[in-house]
Each structure stands twice: as structure tokens, then as C-alpha cells.
Short mmCIF file of C-alpha atoms in Angstrom, two decimals:
data_model
loop_
_atom_site.label_atom_id
_atom_site.label_comp_id
_atom_site.label_asym_id
_atom_site.label_seq_id
_atom_site.Cartn_x
_atom_site.Cartn_y
_atom_site.Cartn_z
CA MET A 520 -28.68 -8.17 136.01
CA LYS A 521 -25.68 -7.32 133.85
CA LYS A 522 -22.42 -8.87 134.98
CA ILE A 523 -19.66 -6.37 135.75
CA ASN A 524 -16.44 -6.99 133.89
CA TRP A 525 -13.90 -6.15 136.61
CA ARG A 526 -10.91 -6.75 134.34
CA SER A 527 -12.18 -4.16 131.89
CA LEU A 528 -12.71 -1.67 134.72
CA GLN A 529 -9.20 -2.31 136.02
CA LEU A 530 -7.73 -1.74 132.57
CA GLN A 531 -9.69 1.49 132.10
CA SER A 532 -8.46 2.73 135.45
CA PHE A 533 -4.89 1.68 134.60
CA ASN A 534 -5.06 3.49 131.24
CA LYS A 535 -6.27 6.66 132.93
CA LYS A 536 -3.47 6.50 135.49
CA LEU A 537 -0.92 5.82 132.77
CA SER A 538 -2.09 8.69 130.59
CA ILE A 539 -2.04 11.08 133.57
CA TYR A 540 1.45 9.83 134.47
CA PHE A 541 2.82 10.45 130.97
CA LEU A 542 1.05 13.79 130.73
CA ASN A 543 2.70 14.75 134.00
CA ILE A 544 6.15 13.79 132.68
CA PHE A 545 5.53 15.68 129.43
CA LEU A 546 4.43 18.81 131.31
CA LYS A 547 7.48 18.68 133.59
CA ILE A 548 9.84 18.41 130.61
CA TYR A 549 8.01 21.19 128.76
CA LEU A 550 8.05 23.50 131.78
CA ALA A 551 11.75 22.78 132.37
CA ASN A 552 12.46 23.77 128.74
CA VAL A 553 10.39 26.94 129.01
CA ASN A 554 12.07 27.81 132.31
CA GLU A 555 15.51 27.25 130.79
CA TYR A 556 14.56 29.40 127.82
CA PHE A 557 13.44 32.27 130.04
CA LEU A 558 16.55 32.10 132.20
CA TYR A 559 18.74 32.10 129.08
CA TYR A 560 16.74 34.89 127.46
CA LEU A 561 16.71 37.13 130.55
CA ARG A 562 20.40 36.57 131.30
CA PHE A 563 21.53 37.50 127.78
CA ASN A 564 19.01 40.28 127.43
CA THR A 565 20.18 41.99 130.62
CA TYR A 566 23.91 41.58 129.92
CA PHE A 567 24.09 42.27 126.20
CA LYS A 568 20.93 44.30 125.62
CA TYR A 569 19.78 42.54 122.47
CA ASP A 570 17.05 40.09 121.60
CA ILE A 571 18.23 36.53 121.08
CA SER A 572 14.80 34.91 121.24
CA ILE A 573 14.96 34.19 117.49
CA TYR A 574 18.02 31.97 117.89
CA TYR A 575 16.99 30.03 120.97
CA ILE A 576 13.57 28.40 120.72
CA PRO A 577 12.78 25.49 123.08
CA ILE A 578 11.52 22.28 121.52
#
């Protein structure tokens, strides 16, 4: 019978959790930027009636 390397399994699990954690942070930052962009865009578009989307592009 093949011996199970528990340390390797733990590290794989840890890497998965870590990657999901960082992906989660990245998505939150991205969505916050997109949300801010839309708020900014809609606010200026309704008040001044011109398109400023060229000048304000979220990173």
C-alpha cells in the first residue's frame, strides 16, 4: 500500500485556500473600482449631460 503524504496534502489544501482568499480580495477590490466608476459616471452624466467615460477608466 502506498503511504499517504499528509504534509503534502495539507500544503495543497493550504495553497487552495490561499489562492481562493487572494482571489476573493482581488474581486472585492475590482468590484469596488467598477462600482465607484459607475457611481461617478452616472452622477456626472445626469448632472452635466456629457460622456466622461473616456477620462475616468478604473484600473
